[in-house]
Coordinates of C-alpha atoms (C1' of nucleotides) in Angstrom, one line a residue:
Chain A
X10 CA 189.1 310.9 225.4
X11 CA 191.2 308.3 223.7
X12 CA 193.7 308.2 221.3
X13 CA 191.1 307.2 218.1
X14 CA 188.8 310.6 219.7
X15 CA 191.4 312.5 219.1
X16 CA 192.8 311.8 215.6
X17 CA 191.4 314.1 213.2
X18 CA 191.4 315.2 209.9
X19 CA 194.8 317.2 208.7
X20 CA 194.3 318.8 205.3
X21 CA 193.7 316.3 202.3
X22 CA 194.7 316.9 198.7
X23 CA 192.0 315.5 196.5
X24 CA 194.1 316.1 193.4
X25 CA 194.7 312.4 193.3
X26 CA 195.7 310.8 190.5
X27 CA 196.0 308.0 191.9
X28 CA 198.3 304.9 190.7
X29 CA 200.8 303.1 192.6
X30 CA 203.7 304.8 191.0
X31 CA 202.2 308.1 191.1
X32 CA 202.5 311.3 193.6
X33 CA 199.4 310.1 195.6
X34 CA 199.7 312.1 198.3
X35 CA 200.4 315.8 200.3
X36 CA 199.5 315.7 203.9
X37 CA 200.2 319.3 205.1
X38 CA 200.6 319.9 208.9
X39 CA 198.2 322.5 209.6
X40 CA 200.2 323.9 212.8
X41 CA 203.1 324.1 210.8
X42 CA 201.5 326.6 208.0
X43 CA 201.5 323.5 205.2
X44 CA 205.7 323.4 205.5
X45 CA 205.4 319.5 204.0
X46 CA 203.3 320.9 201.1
X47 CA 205.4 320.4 198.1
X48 CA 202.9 322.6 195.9
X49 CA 200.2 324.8 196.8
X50 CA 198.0 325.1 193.7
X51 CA 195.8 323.1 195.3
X52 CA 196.1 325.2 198.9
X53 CA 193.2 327.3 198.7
X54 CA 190.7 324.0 198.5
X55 CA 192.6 322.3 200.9
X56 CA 191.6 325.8 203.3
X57 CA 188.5 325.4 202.2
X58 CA 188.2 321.9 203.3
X59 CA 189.3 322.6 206.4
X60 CA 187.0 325.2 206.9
X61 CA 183.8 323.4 206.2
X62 CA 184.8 320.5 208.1
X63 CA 185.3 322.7 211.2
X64 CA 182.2 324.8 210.6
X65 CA 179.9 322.0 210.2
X66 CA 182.1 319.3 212.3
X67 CA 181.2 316.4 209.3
X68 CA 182.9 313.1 209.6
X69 CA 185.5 313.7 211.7
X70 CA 186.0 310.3 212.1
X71 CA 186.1 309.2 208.5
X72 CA 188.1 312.3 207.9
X73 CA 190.6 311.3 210.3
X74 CA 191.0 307.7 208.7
X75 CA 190.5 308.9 205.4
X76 CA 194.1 311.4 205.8
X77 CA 195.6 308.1 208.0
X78 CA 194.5 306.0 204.8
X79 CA 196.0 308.4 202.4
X80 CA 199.3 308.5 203.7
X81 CA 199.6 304.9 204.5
X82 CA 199.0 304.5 200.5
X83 CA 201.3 307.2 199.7
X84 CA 203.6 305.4 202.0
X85 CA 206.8 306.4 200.2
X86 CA 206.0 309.8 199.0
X87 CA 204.1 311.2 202.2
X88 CA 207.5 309.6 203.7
X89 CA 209.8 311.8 202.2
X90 CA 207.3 315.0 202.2
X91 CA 207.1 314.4 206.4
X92 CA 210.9 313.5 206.8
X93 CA 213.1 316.5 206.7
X94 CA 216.4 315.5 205.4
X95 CA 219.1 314.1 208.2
X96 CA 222.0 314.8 209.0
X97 CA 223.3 312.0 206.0
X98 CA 226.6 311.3 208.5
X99 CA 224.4 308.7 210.2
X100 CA 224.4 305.2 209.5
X101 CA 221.6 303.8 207.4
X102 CA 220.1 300.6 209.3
X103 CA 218.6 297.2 207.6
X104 CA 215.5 298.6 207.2
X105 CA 215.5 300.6 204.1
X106 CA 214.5 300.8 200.5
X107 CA 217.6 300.1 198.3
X108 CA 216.4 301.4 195.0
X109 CA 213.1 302.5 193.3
X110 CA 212.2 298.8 193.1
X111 CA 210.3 299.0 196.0
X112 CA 212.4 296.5 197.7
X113 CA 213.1 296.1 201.3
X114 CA 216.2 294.8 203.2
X115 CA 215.4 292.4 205.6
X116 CA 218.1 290.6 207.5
X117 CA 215.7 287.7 208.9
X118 CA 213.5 287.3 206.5
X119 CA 213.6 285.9 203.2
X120 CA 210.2 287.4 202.1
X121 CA 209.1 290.8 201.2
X122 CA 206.7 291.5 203.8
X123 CA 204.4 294.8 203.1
X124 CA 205.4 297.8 204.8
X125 CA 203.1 300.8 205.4
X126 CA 203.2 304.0 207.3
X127 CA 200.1 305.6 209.0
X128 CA 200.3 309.1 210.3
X129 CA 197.8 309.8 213.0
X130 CA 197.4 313.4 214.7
X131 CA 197.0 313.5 218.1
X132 CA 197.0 316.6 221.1
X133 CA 199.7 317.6 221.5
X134 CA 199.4 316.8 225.2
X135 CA 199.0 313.1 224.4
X136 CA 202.2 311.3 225.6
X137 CA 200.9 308.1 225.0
X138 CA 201.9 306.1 221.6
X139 CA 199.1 304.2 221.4
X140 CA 196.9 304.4 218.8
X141 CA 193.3 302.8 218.0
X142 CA 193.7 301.2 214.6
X143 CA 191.3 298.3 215.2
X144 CA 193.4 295.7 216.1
X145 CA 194.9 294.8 219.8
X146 CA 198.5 294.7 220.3
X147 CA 200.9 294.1 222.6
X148 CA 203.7 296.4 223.6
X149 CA 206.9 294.5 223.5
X150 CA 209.8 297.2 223.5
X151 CA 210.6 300.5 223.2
X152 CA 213.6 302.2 222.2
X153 CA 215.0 305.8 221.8
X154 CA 216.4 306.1 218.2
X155 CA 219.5 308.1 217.3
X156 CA 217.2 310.2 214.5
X157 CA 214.3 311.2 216.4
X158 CA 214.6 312.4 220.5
X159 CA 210.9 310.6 221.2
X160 CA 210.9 306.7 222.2
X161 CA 209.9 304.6 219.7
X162 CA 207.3 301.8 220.5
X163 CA 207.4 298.1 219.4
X164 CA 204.0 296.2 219.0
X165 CA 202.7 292.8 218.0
X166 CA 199.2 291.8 217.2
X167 CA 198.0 290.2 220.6
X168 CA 194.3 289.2 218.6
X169 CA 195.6 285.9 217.2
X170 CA 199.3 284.1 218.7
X171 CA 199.8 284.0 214.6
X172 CA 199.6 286.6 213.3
X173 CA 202.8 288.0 212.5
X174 CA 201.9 291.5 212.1
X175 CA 204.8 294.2 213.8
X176 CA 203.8 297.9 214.5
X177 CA 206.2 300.4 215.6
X178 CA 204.7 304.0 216.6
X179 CA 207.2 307.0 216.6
X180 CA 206.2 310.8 216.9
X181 CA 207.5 312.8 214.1
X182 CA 210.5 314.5 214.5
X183 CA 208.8 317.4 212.6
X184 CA 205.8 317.6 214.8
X185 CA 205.1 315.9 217.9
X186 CA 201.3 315.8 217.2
X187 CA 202.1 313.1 214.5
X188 CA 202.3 309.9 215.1
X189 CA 203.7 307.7 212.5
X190 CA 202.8 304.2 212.4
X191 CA 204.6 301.7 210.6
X192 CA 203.3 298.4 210.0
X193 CA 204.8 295.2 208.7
X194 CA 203.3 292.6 207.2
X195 CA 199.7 291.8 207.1
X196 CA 197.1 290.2 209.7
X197 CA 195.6 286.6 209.4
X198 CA 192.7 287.2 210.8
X199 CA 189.9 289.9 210.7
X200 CA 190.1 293.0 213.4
X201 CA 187.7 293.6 216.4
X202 CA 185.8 296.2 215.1
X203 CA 185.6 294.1 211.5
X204 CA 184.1 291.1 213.3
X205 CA 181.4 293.9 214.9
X206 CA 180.6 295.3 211.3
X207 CA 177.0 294.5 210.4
X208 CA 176.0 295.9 206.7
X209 CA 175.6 299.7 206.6
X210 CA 172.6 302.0 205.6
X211 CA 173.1 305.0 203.4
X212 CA 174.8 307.2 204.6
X213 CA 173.3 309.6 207.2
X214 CA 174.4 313.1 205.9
X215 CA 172.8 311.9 202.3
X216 CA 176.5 312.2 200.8
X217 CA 177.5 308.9 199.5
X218 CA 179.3 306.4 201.5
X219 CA 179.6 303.8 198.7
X220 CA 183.1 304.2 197.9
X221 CA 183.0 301.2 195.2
X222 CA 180.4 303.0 192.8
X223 CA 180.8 305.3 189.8
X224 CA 184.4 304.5 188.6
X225 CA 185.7 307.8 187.6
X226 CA 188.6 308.5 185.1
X227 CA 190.5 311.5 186.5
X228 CA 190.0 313.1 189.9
X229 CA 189.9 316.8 190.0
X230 CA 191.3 319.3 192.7
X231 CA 188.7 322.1 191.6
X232 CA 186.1 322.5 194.3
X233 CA 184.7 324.9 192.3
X234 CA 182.8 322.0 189.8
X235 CA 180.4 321.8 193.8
X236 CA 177.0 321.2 192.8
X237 CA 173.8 322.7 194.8
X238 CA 172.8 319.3 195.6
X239 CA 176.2 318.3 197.2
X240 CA 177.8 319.7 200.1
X241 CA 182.0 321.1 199.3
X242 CA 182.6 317.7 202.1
X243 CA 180.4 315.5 200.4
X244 CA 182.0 316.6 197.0
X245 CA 185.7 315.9 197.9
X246 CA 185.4 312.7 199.4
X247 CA 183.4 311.6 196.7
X248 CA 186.3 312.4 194.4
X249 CA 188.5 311.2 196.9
X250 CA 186.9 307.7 196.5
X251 CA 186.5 307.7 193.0
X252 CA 190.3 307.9 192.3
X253 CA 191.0 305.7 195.3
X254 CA 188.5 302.9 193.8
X255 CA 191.3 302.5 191.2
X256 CA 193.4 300.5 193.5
X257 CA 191.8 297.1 194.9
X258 CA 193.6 297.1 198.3
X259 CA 193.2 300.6 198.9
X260 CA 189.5 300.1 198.2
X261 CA 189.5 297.4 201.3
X262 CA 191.6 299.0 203.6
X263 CA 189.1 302.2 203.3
X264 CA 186.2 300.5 203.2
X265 CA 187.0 298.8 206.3
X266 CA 187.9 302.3 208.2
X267 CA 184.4 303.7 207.2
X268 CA 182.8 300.5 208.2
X269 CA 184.5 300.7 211.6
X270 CA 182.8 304.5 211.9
X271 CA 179.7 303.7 210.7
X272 CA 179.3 301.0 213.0
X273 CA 180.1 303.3 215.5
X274 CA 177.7 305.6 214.5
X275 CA 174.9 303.2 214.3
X276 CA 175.4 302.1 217.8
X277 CA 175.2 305.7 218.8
X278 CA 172.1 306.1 216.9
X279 CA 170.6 303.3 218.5
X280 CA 171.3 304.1 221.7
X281 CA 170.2 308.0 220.8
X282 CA 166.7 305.9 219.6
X283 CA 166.1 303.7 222.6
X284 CA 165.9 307.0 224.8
Chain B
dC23 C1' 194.7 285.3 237.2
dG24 C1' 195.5 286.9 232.8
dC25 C1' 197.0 290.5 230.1
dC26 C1' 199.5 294.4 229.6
dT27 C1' 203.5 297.8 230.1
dT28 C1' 208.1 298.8 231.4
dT29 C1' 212.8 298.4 231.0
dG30 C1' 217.5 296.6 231.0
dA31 C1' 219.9 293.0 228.7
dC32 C1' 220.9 290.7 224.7
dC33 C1' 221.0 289.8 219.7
dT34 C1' 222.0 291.1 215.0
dG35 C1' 223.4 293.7 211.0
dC36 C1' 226.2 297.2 209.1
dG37 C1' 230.0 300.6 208.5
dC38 C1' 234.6 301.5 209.5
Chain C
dG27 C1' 237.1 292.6 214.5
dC28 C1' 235.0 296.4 216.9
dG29 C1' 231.5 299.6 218.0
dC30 C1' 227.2 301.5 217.0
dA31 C1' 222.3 301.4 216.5
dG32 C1' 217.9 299.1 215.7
dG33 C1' 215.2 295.3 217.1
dT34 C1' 213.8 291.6 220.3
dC35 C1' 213.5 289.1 224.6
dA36 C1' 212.0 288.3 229.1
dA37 C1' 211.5 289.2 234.0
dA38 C1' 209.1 292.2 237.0
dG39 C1' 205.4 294.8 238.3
dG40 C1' 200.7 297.0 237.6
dC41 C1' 196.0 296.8 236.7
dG42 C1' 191.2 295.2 236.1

DNA sequence: CGCCTTTGACCTGCGC
DNA sequence: GCGCAGGTCAAAGGCG
């Protein structure tokens, strides 16, 4: 099983509101009893989440992108939920935001190049740092850092020479099932599994898939507005995607992850139909 | 053979 | 200026 198999869904809070400069996002470690949480009104859906999606195994894979895609847009604020607070005698390297301005340092480069953290969870007894994101890359260094005990891995986008895209892949200090993925700047080029998509059917569980309909105003965190008709899953992502919509590049980036699972899916089914 | 990972050396920025 | 720490380079070796 590979590193993509094993990334699964966390907890997701659906009581997004989104907007850039809002709280977007709570990812709470399950193994650590939600210790990142910083609220818990919303706890007892969040449970309930959990519950359904391990009773009825639905969308694990979508699941699993959707808490990777949540975090990477929360960037900031799942950042400091995750990061316990440091010993503040160490020194504070280039790479860091100086103010609320969202502005980075960056010693060699003139431009602001986009910065965004993805948290995977992995088994515990998975070593690697390697994570399937769609793209290829090409390890290039690794380096123990003074803050965290685990190596931290350097990649490059090996797909195109050009493209100037950096990842580096860390385990959390908190939890070593999370690996945090930080990428800089953005790819000129489409990913593998883009270039594979083909256009998608409706969505085989009957929930929608079609993240760019029904523009909502607010999203809720009730799961008890569930209708007959919809399953509890079904119900919070659709919410999920509904606030989500709000924001154009977080509307790509996730329609591209559930592209790249149902295009998986569909060459399973295929293969399932052939036989 | 090409691509990848590993790993020690080197480079660079920052704080003192 | 020096030392520390993060980031990058590049040679060597492994693997399909």
């Amino acid at each position: 099983m590979d590193a993509a198999a094993r990334t699964r869904v966390v907890v997701v809070d659906t009581s997004l509101n989104l907007g850039p400069s809002e709280d977007v996002c709570r990812v709470v470690n399950r193994a650590n009893g939600g210790q990142w949480s910083t609220g818990n009104e919303s706890e007892a859906s969040m449970q309930e989440f959990e519950r359904v999606m391990e009773q009825e195994k639905l969308l694990p894979g979508i699941s699993g992108k959707l808490v990777s895609l949540v975090g990477e847009f929360g960037d900031r604020r799942s950042e400091a939920l995750l990061k316990k607070p440091q010993d503040g005698s160490h020194r504070k390297r280039k790479l860091e935001y100086t103010s609320d301005e969202e502005s980075w340092k960056r010693p060699r480069e003139s431009y602001r190049s986009r910065v965004r953290k993805v948290y995977y969870q992995v088994d515990e007894s998975d070593m690697s740092l390697v994570v399937k994101d769609g793209h290829q890359w090409r390890k290039y260094g690794q380096k123990v850092t003074r803050d965290n005990p685990s190596p931290r891995a350097y990649f490059k986008c090996s797909l195109a020479p050009s493209c100037p895209v950096k990842k580096k892949v860390q385990r959390s200090v908190d939890d070593p099932t999370i690996l945090v993925a930080t990428y800089e700047g953005e790819h000129n080029h489409r990913s593998l599994s883009h270039a594979a998509t083909i256009s998608l059917p409706p969505h085989p569980m009957g929930g929608s898939a079609s993240i760019r309909s029904s523009p909502s105003p607010t999203a809720t965190s009730s799961v008890t507005q569930q209708t007959e008709t919809e399953t509890l899953p079904n119900l919070l992502i659709k919410q999920m995607a509904k606030s989500l919509t709000r924001d154009p590049a977080f509307t790509s980036a996730i329609a591209e992850a559930i592209s790249v699972t149902m295009s998986s899916w569909m060459i399973a089914q295929n293969q399932m139909d052939r036989q």
